[in-house]
Tab-separated table of C-alpha atoms and ligand atoms in Angstrom:
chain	number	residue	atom	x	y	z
A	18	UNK	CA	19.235	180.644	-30.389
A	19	UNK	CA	15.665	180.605	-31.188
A	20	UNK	CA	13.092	179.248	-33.378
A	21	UNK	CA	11.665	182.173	-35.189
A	22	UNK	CA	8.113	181.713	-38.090
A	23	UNK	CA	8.123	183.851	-41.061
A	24	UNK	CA	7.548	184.211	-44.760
A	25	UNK	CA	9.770	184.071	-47.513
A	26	UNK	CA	8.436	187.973	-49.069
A	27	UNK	CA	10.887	188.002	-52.153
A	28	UNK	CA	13.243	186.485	-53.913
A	29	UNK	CA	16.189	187.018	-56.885
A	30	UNK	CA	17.842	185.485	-59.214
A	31	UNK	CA	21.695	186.818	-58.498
A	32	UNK	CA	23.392	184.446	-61.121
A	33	UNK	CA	22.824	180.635	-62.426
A	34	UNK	CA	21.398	178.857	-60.017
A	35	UNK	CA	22.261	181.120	-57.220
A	36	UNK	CA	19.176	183.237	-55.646
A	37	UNK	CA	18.934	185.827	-52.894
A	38	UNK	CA	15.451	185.174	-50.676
A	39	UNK	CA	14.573	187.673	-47.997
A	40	UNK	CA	12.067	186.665	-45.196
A	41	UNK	CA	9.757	188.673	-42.930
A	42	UNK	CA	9.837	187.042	-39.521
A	43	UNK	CA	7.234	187.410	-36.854
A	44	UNK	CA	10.231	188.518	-34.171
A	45	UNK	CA	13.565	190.239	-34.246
A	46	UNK	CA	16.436	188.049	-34.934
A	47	UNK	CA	19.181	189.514	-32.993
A	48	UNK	CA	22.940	189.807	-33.401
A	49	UNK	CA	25.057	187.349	-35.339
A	50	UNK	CA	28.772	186.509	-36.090
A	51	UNK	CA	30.012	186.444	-39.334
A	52	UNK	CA	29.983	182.642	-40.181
A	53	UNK	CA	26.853	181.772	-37.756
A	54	UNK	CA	23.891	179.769	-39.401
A	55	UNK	CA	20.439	179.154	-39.281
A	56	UNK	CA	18.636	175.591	-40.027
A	57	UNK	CA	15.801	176.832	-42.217
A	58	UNK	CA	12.169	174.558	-42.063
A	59	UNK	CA	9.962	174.172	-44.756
A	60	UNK	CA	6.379	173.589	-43.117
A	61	UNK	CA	4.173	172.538	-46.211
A	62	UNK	CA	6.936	169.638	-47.403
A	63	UNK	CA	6.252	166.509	-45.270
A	64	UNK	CA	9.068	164.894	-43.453
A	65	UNK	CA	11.424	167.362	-44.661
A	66	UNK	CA	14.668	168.263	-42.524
A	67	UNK	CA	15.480	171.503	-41.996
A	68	UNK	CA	18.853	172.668	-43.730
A	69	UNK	CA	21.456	175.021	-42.748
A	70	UNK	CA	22.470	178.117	-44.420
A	71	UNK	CA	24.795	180.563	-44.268
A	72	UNK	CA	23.105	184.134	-42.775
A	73	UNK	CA	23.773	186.492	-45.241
A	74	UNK	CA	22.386	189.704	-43.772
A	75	UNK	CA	20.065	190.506	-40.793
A	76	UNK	CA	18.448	193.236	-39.471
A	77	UNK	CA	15.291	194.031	-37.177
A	78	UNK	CA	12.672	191.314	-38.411
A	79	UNK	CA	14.485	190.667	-41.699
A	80	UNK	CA	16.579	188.094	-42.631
A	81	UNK	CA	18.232	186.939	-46.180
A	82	UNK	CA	20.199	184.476	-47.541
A	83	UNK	CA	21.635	183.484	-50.829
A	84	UNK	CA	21.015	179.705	-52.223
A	85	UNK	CA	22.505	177.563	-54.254
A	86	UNK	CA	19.886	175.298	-56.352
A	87	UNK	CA	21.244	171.638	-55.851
A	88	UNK	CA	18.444	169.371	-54.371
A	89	UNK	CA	14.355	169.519	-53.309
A	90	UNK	CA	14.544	171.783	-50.509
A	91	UNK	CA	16.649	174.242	-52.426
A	92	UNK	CA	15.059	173.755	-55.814
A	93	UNK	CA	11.581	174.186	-53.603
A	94	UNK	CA	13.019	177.422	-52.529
A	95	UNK	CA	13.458	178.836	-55.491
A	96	UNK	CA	9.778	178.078	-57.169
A	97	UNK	CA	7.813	178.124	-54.658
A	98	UNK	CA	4.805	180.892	-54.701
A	99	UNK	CA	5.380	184.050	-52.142
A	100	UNK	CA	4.672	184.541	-49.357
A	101	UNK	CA	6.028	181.059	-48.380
A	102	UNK	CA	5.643	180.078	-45.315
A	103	UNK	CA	9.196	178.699	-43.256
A	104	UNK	CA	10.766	179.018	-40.184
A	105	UNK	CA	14.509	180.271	-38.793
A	106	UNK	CA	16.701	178.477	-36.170
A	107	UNK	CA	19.151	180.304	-34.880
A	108	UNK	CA	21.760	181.908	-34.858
A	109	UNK	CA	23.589	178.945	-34.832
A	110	UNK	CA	27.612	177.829	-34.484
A	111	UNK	CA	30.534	179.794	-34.313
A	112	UNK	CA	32.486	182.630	-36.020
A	113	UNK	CA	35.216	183.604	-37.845
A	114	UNK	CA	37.233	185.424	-35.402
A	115	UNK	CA	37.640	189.002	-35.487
A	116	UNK	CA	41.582	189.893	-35.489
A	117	UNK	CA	44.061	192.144	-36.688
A	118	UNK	CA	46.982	191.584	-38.745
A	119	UNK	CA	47.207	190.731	-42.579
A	120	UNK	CA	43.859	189.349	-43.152
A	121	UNK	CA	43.232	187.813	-46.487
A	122	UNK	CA	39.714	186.324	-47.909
A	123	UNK	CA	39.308	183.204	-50.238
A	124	UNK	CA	36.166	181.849	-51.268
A	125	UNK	CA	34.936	178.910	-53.885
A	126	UNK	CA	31.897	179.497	-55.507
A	127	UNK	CA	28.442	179.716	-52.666
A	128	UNK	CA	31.650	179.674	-50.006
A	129	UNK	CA	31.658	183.327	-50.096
A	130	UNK	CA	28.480	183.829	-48.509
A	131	UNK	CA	29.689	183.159	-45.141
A	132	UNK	CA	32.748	185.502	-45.594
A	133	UNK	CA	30.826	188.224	-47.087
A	134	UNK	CA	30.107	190.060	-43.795
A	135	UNK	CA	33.455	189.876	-42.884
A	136	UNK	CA	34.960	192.492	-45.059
A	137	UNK	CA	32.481	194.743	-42.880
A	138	UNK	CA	34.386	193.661	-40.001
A	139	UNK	CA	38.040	193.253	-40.157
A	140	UNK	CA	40.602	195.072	-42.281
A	141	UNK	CA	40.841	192.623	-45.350
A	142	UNK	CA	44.229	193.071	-47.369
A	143	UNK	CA	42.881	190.957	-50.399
A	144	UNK	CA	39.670	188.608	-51.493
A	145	UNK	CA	40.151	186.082	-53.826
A	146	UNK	CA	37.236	184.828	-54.861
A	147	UNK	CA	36.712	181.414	-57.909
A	148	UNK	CA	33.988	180.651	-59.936
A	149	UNK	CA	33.533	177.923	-62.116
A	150	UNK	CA	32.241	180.380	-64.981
A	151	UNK	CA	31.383	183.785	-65.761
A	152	UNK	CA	27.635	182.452	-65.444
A	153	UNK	CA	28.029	181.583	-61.419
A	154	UNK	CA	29.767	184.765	-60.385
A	155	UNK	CA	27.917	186.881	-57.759
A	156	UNK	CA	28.562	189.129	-54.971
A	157	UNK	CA	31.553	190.420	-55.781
A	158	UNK	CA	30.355	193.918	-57.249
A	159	UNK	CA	29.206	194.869	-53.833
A	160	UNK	CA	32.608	193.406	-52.106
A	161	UNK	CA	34.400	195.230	-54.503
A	162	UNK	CA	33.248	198.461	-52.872
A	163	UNK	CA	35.031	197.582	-49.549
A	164	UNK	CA	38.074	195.554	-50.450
A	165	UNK	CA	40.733	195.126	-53.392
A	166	UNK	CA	39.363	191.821	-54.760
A	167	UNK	CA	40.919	189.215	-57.128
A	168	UNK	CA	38.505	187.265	-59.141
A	169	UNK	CA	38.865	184.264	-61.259
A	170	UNK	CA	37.027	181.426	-62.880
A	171	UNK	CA	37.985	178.109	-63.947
A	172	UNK	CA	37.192	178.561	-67.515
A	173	UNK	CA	39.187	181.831	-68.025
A	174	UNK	CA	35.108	183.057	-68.894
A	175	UNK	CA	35.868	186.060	-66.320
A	176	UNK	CA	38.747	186.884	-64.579
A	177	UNK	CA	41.470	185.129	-64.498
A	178	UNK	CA	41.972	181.929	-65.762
A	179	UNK	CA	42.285	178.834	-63.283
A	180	UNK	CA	41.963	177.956	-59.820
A	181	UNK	CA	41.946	180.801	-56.800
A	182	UNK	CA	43.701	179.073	-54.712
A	183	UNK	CA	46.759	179.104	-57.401
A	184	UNK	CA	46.632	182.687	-56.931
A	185	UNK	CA	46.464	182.894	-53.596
A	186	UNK	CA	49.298	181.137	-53.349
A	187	UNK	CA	51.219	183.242	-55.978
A	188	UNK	CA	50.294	186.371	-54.218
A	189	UNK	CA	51.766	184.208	-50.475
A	190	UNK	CA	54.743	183.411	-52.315
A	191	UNK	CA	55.684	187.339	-53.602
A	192	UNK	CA	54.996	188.283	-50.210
A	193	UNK	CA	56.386	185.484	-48.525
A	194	UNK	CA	58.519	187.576	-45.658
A	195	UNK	CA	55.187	188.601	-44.315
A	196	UNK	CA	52.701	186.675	-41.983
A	197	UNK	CA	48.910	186.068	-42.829
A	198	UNK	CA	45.359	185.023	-41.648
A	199	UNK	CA	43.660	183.570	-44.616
A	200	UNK	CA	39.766	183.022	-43.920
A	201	UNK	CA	38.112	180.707	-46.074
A	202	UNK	CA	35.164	178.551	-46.927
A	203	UNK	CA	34.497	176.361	-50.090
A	204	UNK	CA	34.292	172.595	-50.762
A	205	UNK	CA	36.436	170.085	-48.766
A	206	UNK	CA	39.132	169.160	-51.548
A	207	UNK	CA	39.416	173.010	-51.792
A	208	UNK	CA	39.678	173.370	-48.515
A	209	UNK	CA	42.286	170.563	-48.066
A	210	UNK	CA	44.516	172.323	-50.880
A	211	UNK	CA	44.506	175.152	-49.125
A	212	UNK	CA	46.058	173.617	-45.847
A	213	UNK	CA	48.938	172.268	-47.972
A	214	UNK	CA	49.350	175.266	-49.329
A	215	UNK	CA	49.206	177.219	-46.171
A	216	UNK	CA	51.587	174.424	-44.707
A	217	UNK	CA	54.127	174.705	-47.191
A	218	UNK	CA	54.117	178.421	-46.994
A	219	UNK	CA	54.504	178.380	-43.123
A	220	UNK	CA	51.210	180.622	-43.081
A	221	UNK	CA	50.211	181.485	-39.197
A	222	UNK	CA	46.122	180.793	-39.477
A	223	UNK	CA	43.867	179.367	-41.602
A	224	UNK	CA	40.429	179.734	-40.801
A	225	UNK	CA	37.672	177.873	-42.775
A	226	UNK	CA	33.598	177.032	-42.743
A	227	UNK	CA	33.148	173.942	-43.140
A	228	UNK	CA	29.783	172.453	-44.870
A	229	UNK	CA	28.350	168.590	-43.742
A	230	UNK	CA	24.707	167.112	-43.580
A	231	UNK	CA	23.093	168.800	-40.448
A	232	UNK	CA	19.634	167.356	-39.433
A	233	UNK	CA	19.243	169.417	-35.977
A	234	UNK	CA	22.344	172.014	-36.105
A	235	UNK	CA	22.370	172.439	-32.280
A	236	UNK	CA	24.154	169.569	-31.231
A	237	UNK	CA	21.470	166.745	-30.265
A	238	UNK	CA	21.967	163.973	-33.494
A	239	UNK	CA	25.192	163.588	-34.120
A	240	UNK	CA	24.595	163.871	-37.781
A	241	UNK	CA	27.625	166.167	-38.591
A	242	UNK	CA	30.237	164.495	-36.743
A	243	UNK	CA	34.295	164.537	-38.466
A	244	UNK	CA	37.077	162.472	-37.373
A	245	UNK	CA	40.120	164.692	-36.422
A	246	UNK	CA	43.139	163.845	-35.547
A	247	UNK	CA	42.312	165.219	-31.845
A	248	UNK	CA	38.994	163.389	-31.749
A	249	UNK	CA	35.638	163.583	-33.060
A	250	UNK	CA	33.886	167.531	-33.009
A	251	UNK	CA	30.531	168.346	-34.300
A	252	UNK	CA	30.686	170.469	-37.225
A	253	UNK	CA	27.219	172.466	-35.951
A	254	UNK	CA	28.371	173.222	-32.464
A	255	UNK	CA	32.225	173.225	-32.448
A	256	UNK	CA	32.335	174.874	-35.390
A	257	UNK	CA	31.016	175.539	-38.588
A	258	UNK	CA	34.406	178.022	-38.565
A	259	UNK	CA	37.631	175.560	-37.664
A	260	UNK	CA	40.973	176.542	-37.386
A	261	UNK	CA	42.479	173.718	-40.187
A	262	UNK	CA	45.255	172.758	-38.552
A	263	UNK	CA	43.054	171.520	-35.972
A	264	UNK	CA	41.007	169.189	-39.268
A	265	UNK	CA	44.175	168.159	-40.971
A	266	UNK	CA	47.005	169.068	-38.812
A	267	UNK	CA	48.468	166.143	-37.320
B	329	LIG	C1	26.989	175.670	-42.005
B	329	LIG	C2	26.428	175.562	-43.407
B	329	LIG	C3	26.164	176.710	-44.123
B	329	LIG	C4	25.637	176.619	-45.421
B	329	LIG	N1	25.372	177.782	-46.089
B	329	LIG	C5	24.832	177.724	-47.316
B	329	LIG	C6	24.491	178.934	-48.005
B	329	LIG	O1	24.667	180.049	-47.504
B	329	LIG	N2	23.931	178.811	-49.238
B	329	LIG	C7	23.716	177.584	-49.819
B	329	LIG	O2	23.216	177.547	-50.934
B	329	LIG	N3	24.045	176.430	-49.199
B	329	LIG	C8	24.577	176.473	-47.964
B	329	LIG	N4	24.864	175.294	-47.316
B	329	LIG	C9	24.578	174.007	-47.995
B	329	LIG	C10	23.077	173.719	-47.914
B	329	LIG	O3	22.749	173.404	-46.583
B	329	LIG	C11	22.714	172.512	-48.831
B	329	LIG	O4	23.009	172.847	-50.169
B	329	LIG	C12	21.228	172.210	-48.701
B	329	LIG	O5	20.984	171.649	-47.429
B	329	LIG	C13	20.791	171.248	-49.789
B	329	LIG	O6	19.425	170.944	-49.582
B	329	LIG	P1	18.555	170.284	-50.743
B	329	LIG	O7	17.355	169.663	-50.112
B	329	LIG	O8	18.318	171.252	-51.833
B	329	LIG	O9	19.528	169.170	-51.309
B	329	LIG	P2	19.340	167.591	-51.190
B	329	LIG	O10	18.184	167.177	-52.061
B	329	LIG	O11	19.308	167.180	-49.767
B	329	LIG	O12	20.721	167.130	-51.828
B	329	LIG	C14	21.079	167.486	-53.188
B	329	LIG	C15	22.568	167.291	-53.427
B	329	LIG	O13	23.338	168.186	-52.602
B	329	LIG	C16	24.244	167.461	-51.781
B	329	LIG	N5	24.247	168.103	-50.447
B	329	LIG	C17	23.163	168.451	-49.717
B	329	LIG	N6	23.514	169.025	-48.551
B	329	LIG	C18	24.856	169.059	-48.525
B	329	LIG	C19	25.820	169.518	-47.595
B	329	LIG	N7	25.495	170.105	-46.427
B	329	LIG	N8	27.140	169.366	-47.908
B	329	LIG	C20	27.496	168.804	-49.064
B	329	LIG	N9	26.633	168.352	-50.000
B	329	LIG	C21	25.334	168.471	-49.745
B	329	LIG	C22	23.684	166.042	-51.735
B	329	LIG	O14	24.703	165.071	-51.576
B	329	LIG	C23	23.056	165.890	-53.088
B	329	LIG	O15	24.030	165.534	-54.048
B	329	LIG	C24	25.398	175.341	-46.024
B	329	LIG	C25	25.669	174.178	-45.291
B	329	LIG	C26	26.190	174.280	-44.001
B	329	LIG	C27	26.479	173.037	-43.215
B	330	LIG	S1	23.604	168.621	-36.887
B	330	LIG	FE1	22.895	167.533	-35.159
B	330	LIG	S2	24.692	167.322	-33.959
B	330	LIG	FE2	25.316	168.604	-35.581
């Protein structure tokens, strides 16, 4: 983990409110796991935290990532004048683990960011990825070139109609004498559905980012504590990538 200056070079619009910025930095940034973050400063806003995002790609002195617009840093992000200057912590957490066996991918909405490097890395049986409309959908044209994907939005605007994880758990039910790693990331109640799911359907694994308020991302404040059933873990350092059993099992 380091702390790394550089300039935000260029940015684009991928779909509403999503945007893909890529950013020169003064050294290399190294290897990373699929799921690993950075905490990403903004120099010229005063008493701004830095916030964590997911790393989309690095290579060499290059790094990009692809943000959602929902608050001042983001929304900062995506007017701000380039070059802007910012800096890059990291990388930062854990990973999604790298096994065999019948892997399958499920994403809500910015949640496939994480998993996006991951279809480089495993063999992925199926993605399912959900949008809330036609309007938010991005990324999946270039995941489509690696891996049999399933899309679907919740306004039937692309796709099919209605939640992903319904599908999913269509597609675990017509296969249901097989076993499965699902790897996952999306909001909490999504998240939480899927565990049931997964429960009910005696699937072996379910891997899933998790997303909290960060303020340092290395461990130090405490800010992104979670009660578990085995204890307290820090989302930054113990995870962001949790096995769920281990969040909701009992
Ligand atoms: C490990 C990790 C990886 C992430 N990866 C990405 C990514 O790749 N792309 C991306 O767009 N976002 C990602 N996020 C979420 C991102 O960090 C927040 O959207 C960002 O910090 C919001 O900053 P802001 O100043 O624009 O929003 P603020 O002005 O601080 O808040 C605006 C609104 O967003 C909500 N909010 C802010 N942060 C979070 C959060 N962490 N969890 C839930 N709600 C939040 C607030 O409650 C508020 O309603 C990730 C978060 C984590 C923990
Ligand atoms: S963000 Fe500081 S301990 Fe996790």
């Amino acid at each position: 983990m380091k702390r790394i200056n550089g300039k935000i070079i260029a940015r684009k619009i991928l779909a509403k409110d999503i945007f893909l910025i890529s950013i020169e930095l003064e050294e290399e940034f190294g290897n990373f796991g699929p799921g690993n973050f950075i905490m990403l400063g903004i120099n010229d806003f005063e008493n701004i935290l830095p916030r964590p995002f997911s790393i989309y790609h690095a290579e060499n002195k290059n790094i990009r990532l692809i943000i959602k617009t929902v608050g001042s840093v983001t929304g900062k992000l995506l007017k701000c004048s380039l070059p802007y200057e910012v800096s890059v912590l990291g990388p930062l957490g854990n990973s999604f683990p790298l096994i065999k066996g019948n892997n399958l991918i499920i994403s809500g909405g910015i949640g496939i960011v994480p998993l996006f490097d991951l279809v480089n890395r495993i063999n992925v049986e199926c993605f399912f990825a959900g949008f809330r409309t036609k309007e938010e959908i991005f990324l999946v044209e270039n995941i489509n070139k690696i891996s049999k994907i399933y899309l679907s939005t919740d306004d039937g605007s692309f796709g099919h109609k209605g939640f992903i994880t319904d599908y999913l758990e269509d597609y675990l039910i017509k296969n249901r004498d097989r076993d499965f790693n699902i790897f996952a990331c999306g909001p909490h109640p999504f998240l939480k559905k899927l565990w049931d799911i997964g429960k009910r359907l005696g699937v072996s694994s379910i891997f899933a980012s998790f997303e909290t308020y960060m303020a340092c991302g290395f461990g130090v404040c405490l800010g992104c504590t979670v009660e578990t059933p085995k204890g307290f873990v820090k989302v930054c350092k113990d995870g962001p990538v949790f096995n769920l059993n281990d969040i909701f099992g009992e």
